[in-house]
PDB file of N, CA and C in Angstrom:
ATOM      1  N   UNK Y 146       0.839  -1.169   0.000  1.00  0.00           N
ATOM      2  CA  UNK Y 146       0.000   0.000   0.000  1.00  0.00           C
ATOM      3  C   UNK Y 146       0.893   1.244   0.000  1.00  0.00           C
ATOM      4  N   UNK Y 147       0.547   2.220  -0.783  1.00  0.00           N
ATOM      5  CA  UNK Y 147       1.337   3.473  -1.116  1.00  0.00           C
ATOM      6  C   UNK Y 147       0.333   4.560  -0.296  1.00  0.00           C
ATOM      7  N   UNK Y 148       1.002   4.867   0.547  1.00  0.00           N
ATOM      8  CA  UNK Y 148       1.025   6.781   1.162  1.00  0.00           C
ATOM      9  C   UNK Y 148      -0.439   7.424   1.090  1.00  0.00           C
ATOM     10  N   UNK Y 149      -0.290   7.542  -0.500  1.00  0.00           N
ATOM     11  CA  UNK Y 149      -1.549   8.201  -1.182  1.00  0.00           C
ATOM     12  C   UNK Y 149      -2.426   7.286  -0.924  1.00  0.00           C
ATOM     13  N   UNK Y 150      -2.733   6.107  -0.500  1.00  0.00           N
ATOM     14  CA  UNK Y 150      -3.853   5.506  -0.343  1.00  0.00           C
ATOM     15  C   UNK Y 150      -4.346   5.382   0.948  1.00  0.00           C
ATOM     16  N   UNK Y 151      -3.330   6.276   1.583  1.00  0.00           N
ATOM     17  CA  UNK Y 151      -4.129   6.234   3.300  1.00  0.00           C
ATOM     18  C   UNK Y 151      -4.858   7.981   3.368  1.00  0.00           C
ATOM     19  N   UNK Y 152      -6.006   7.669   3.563  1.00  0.00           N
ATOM     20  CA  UNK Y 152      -6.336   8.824   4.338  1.00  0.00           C
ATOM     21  C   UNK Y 152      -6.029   9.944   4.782  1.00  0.00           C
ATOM     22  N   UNK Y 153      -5.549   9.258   6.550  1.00  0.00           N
ATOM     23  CA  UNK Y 153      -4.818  10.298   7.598  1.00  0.00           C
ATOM     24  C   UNK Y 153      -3.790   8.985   7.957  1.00  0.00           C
ATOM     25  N   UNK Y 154      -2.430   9.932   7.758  1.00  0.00           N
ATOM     26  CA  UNK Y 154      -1.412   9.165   8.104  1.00  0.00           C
ATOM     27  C   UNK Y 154      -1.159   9.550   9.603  1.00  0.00           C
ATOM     28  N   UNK Y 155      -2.086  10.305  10.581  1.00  0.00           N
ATOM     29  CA  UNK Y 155      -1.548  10.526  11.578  1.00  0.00           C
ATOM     30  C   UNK Y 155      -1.775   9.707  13.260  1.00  0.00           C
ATOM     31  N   UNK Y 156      -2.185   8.853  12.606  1.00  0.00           N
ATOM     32  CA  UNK Y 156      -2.717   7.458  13.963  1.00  0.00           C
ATOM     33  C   UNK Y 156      -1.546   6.675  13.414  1.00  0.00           C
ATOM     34  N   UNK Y 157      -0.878   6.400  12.217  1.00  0.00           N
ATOM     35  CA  UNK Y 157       0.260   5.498  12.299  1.00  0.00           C
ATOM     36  C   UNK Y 157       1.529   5.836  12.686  1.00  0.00           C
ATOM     37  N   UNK Y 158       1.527   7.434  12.328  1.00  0.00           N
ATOM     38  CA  UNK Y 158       2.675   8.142  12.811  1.00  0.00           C
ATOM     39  C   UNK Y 158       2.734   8.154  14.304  1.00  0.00           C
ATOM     40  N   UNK Y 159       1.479   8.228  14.853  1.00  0.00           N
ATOM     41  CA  UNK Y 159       1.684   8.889  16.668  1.00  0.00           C
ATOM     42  C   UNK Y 159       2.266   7.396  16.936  1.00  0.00           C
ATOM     43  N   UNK Y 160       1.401   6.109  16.264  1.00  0.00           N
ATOM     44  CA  UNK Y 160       1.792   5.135  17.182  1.00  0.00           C
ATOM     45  C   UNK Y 160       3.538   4.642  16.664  1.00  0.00           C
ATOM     46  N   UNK Y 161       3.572   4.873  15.695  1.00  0.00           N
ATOM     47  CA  UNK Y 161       5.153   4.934  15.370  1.00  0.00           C
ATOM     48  C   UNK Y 161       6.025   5.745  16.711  1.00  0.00           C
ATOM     49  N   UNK Y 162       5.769   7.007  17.247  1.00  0.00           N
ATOM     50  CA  UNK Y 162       6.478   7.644  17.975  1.00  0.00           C
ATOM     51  C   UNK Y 162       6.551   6.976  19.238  1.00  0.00           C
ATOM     52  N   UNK Y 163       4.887   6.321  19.687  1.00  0.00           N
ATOM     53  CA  UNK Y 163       5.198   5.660  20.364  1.00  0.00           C
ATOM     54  C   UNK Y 163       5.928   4.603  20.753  1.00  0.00           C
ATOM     55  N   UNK Y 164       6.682   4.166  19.548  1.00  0.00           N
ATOM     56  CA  UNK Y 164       7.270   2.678  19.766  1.00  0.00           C
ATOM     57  C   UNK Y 164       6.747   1.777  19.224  1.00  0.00           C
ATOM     58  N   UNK Y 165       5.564   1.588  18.599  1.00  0.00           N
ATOM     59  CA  UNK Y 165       5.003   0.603  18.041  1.00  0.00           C
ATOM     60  C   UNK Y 165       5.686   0.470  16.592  1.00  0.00           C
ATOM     61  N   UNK Y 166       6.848  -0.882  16.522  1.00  0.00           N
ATOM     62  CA  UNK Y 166       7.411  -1.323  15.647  1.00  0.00           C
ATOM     63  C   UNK Y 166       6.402  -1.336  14.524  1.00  0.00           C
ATOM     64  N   UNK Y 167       5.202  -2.064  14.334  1.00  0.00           N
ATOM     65  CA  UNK Y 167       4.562  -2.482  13.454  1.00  0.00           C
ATOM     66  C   UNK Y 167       3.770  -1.167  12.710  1.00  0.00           C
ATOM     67  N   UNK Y 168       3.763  -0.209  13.351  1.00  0.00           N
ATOM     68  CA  UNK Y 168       3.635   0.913  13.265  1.00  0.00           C
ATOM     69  C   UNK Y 168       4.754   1.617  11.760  1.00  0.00           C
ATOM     70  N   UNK Y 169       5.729   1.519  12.431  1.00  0.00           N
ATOM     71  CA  UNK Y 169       7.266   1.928  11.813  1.00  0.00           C
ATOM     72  C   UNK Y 169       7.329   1.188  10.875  1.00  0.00           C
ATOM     73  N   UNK Y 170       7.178  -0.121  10.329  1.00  0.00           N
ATOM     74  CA  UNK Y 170       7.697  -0.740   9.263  1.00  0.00           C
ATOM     75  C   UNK Y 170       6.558  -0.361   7.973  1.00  0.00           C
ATOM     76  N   UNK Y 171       5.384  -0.286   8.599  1.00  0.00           N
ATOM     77  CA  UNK Y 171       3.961  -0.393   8.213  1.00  0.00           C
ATOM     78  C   UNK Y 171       4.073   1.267   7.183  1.00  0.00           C
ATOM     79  N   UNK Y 172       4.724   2.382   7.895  1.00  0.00           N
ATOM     80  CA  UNK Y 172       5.369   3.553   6.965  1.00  0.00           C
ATOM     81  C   UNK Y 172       6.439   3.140   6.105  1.00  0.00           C
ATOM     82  N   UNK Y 173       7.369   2.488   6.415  1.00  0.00           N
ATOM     83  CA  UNK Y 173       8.665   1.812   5.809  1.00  0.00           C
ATOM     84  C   UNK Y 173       7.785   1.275   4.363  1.00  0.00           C
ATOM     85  N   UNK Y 174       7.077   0.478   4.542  1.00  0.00           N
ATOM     86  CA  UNK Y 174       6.510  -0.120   3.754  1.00  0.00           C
ATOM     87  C   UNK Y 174       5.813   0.937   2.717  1.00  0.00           C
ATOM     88  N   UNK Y 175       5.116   1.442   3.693  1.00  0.00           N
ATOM     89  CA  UNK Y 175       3.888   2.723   2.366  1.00  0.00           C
ATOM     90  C   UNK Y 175       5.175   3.593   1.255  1.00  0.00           C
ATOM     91  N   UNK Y 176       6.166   3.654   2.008  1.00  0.00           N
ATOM     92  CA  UNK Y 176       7.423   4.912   1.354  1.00  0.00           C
ATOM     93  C   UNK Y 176       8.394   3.903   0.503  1.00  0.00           C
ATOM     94  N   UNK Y 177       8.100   2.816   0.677  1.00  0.00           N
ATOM     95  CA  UNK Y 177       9.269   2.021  -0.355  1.00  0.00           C
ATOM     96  C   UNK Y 177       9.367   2.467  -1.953  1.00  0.00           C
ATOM     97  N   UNK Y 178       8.198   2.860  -1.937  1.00  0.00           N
ATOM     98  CA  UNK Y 178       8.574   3.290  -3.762  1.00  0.00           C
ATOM     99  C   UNK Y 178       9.369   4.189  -3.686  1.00  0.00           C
ATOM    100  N   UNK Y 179       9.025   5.262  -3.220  1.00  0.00           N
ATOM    101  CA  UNK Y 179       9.758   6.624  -3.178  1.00  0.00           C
ATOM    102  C   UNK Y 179      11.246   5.889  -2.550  1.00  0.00           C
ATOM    103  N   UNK Y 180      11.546   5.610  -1.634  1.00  0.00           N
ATOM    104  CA  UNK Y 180      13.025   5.188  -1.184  1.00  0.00           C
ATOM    105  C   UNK Y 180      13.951   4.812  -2.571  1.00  0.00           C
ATOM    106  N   UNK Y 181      13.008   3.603  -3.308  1.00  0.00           N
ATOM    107  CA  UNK Y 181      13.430   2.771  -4.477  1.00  0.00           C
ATOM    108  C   UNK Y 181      13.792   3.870  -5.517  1.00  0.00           C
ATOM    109  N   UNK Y 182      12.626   5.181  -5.516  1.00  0.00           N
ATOM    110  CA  UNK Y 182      13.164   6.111  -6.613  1.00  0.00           C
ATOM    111  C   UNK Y 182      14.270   7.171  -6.413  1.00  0.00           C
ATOM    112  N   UNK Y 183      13.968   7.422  -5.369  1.00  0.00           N
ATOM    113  CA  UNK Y 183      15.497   8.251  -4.837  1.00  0.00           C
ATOM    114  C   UNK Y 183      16.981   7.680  -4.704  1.00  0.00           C
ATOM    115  N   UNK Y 184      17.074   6.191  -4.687  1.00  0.00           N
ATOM    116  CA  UNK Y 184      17.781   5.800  -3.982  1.00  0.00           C
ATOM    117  C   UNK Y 184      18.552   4.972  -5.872  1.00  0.00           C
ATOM    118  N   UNK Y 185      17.363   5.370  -6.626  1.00  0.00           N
ATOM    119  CA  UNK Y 185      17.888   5.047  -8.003  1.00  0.00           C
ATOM    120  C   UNK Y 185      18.243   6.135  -8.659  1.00  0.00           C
ATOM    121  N   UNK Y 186      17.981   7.385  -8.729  1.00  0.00           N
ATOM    122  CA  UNK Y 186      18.430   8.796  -9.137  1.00  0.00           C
ATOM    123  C   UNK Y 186      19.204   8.622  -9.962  1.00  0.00           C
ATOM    124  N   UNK Y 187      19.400   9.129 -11.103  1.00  0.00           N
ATOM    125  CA  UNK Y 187      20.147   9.430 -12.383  1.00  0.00           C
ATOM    126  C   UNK Y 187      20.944   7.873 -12.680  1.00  0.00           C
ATOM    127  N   UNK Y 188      20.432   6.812 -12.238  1.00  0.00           N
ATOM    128  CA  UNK Y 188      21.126   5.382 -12.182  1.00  0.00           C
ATOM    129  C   UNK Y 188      19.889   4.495 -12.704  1.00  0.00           C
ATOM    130  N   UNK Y 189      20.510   3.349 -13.430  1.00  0.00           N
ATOM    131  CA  UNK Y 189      19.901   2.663 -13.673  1.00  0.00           C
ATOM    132  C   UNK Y 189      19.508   1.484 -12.667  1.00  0.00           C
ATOM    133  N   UNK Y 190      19.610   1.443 -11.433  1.00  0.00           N
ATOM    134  CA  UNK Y 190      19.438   0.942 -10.114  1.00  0.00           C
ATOM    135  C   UNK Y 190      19.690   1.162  -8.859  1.00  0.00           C
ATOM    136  N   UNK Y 191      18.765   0.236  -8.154  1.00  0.00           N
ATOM    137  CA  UNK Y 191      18.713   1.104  -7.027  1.00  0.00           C
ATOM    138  C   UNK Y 191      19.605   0.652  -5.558  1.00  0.00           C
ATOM    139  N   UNK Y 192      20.279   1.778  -5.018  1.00  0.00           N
ATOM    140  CA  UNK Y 192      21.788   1.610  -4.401  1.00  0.00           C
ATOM    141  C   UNK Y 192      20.854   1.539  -3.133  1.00  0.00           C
ATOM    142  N   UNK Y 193      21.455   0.034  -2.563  1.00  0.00           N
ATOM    143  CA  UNK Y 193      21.054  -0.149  -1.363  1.00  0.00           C
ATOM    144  C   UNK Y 193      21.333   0.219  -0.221  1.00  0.00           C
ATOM    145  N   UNK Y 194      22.667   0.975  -0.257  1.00  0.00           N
ATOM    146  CA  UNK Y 194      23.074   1.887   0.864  1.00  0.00           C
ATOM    147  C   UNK Y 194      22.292   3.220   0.431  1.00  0.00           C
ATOM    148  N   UNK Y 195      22.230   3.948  -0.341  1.00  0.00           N
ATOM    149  CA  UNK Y 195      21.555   4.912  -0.111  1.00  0.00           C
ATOM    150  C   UNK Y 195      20.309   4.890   0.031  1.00  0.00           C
ATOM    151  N   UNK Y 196      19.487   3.392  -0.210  1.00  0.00           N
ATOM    152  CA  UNK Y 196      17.937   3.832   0.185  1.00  0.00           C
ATOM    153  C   UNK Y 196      18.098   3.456   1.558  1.00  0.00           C
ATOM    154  N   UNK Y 197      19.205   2.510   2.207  1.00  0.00           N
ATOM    155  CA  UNK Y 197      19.431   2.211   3.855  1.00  0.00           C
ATOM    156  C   UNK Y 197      19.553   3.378   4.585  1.00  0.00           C
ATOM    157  N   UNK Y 198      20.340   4.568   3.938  1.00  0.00           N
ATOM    158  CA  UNK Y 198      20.349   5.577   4.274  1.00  0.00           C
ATOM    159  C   UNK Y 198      19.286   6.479   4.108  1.00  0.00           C
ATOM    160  N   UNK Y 199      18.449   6.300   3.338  1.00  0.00           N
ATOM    161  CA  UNK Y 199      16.864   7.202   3.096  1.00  0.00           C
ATOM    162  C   UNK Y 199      16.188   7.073   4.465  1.00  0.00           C
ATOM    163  N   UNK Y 200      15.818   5.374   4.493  1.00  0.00           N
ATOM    164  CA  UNK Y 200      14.783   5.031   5.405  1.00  0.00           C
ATOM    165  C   UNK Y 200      15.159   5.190   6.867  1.00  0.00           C
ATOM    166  N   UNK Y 201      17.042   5.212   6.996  1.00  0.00           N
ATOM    167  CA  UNK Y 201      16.873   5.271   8.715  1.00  0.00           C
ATOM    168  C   UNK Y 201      16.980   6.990   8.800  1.00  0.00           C
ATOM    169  N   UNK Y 202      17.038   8.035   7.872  1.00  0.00           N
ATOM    170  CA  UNK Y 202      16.773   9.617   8.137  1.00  0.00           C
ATOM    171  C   UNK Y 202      15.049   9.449   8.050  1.00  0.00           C
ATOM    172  N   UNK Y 203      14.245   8.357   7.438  1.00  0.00           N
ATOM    173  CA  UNK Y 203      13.052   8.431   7.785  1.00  0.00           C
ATOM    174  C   UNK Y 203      12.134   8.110   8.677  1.00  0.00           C
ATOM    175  N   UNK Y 204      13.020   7.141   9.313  1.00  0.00           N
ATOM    176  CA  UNK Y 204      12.787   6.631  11.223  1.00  0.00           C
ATOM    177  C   UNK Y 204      12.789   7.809  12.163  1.00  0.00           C
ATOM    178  N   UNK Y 205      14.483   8.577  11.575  1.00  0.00           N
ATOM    179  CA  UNK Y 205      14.493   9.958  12.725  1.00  0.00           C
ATOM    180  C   UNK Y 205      13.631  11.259  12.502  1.00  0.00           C
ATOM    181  N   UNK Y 206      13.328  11.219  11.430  1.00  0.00           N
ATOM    182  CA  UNK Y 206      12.195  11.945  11.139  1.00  0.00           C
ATOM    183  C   UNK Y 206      10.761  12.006  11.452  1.00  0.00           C
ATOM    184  N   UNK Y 207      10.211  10.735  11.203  1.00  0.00           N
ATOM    185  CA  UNK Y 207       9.244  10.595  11.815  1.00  0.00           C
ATOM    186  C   UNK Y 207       9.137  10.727  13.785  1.00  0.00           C
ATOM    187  N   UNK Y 208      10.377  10.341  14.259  1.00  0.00           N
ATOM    188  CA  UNK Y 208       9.989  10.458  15.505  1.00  0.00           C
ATOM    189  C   UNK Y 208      10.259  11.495  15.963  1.00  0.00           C
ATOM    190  N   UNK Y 209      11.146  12.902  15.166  1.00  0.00           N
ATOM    191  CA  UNK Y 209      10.524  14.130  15.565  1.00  0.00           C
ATOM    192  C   UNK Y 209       9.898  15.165  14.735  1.00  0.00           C
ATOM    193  N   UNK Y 210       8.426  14.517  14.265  1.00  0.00           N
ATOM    194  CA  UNK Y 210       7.923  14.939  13.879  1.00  0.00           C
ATOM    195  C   UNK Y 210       7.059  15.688  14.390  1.00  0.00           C
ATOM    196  N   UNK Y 211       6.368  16.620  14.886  1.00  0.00           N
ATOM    197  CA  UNK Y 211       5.589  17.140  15.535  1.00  0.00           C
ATOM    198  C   UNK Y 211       4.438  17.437  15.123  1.00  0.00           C
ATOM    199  N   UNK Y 212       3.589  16.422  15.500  1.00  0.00           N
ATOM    200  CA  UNK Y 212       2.129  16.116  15.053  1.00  0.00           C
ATOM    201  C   UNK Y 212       1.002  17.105  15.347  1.00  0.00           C
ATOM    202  N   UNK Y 213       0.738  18.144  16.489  1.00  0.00           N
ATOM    203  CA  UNK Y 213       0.430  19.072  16.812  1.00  0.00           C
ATOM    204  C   UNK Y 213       0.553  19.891  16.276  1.00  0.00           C
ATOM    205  N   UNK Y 214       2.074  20.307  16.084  1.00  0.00           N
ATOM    206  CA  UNK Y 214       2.234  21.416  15.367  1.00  0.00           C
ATOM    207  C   UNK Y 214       1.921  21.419  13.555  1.00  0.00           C
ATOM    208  N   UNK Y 215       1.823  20.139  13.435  1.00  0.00           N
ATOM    209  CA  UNK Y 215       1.444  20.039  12.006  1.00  0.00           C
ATOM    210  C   UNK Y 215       0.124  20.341  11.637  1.00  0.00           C
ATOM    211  N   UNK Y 216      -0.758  19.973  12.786  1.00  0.00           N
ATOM    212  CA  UNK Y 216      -2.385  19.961  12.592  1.00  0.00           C
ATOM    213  C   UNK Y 216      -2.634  21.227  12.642  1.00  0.00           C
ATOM    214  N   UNK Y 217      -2.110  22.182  13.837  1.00  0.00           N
ATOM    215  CA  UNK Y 217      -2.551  23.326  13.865  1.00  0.00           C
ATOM    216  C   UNK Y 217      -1.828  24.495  12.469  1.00  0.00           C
ATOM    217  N   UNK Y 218      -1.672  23.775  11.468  1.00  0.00           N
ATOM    218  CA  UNK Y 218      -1.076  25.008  10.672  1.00  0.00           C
ATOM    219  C   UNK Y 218      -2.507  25.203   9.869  1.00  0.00           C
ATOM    220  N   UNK Y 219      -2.491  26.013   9.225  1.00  0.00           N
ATOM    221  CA  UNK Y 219      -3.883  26.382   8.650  1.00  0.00           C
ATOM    222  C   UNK Y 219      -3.580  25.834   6.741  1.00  0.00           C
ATOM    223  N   UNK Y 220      -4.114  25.072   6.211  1.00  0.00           N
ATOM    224  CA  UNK Y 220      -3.937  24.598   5.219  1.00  0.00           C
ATOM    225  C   UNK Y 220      -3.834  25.675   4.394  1.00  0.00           C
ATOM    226  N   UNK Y 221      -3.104  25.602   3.154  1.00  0.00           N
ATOM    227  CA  UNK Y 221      -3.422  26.475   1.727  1.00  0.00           C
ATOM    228  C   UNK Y 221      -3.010  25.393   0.964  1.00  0.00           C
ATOM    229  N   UNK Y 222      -3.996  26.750   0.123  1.00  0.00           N
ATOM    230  CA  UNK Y 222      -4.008  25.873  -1.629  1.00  0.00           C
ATOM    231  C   UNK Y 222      -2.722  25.275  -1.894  1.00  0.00           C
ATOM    232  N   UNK Y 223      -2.665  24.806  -3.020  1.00  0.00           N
ATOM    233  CA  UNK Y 223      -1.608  23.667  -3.380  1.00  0.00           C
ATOM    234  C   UNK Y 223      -0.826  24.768  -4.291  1.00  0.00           C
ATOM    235  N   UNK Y 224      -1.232  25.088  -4.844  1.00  0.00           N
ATOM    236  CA  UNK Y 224      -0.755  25.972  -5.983  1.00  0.00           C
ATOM    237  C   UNK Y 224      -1.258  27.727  -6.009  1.00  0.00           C
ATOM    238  N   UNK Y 225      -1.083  27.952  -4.396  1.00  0.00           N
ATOM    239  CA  UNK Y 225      -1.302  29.360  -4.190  1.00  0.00           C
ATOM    240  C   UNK Y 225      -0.174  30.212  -4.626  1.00  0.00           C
ATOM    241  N   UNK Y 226       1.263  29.884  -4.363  1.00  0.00           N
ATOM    242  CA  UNK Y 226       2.146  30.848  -4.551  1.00  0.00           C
ATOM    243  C   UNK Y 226       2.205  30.811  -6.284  1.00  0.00           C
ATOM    244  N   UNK Y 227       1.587  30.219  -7.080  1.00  0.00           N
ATOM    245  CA  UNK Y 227       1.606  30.105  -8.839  1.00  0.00           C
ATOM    246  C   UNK Y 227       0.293  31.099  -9.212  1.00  0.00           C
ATOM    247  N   UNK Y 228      -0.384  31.407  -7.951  1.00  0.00           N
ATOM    248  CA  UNK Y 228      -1.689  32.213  -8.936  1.00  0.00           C
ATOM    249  C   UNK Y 228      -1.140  33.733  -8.517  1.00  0.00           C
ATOM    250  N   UNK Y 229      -1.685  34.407  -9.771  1.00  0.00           N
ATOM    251  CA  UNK Y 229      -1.666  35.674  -9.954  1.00  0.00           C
ATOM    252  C   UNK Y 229      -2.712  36.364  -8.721  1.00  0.00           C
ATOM    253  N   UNK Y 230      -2.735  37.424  -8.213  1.00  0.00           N
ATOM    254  CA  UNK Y 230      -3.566  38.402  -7.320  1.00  0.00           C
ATOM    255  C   UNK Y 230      -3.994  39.663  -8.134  1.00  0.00           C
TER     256      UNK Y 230
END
């Protein structure tokens, strides 16, 4: 299952922070494409130290992520800074 097919990623994230392994792999898992495409960049395959290196900056990331402070930001458009005023 890919990212885009969850909802709200933020009940897997809290329980990720909490420690819940199954939690953590369960993101590991949703982000593997993206790891696989970054980690293949201008190469015709994909370097297993650098996606080893993707996913454990994506362990420390997620656990300081700040879930609060994410909710309380006030959404905008996707493509506000491209429209004219």
């Amino acid at each position: 299952m890919h990212y885009t097919e969850v909802d709200n990623l933020i009940p897997v994230i809290l329980a990720a922070q909490d420690g819940n392994d199954e939690a953590m792999s369960q993101l590991l898992d949703m982000f593997s494409y993206d790891f696989d495409r970054e980690a293949a960049y201008g190469k015709s395959y994909i370097d297993p130290d650098i996606r080893q290196e993707l996913q454990i900056k994506f362990v420390f990331s997620i656990q300081r992520f700040n879930v609060a402070e994410h909710l309380a930001q006030v959404p905008t458009p996707v493509n506000s800074r491209f429209c004219r005023k």
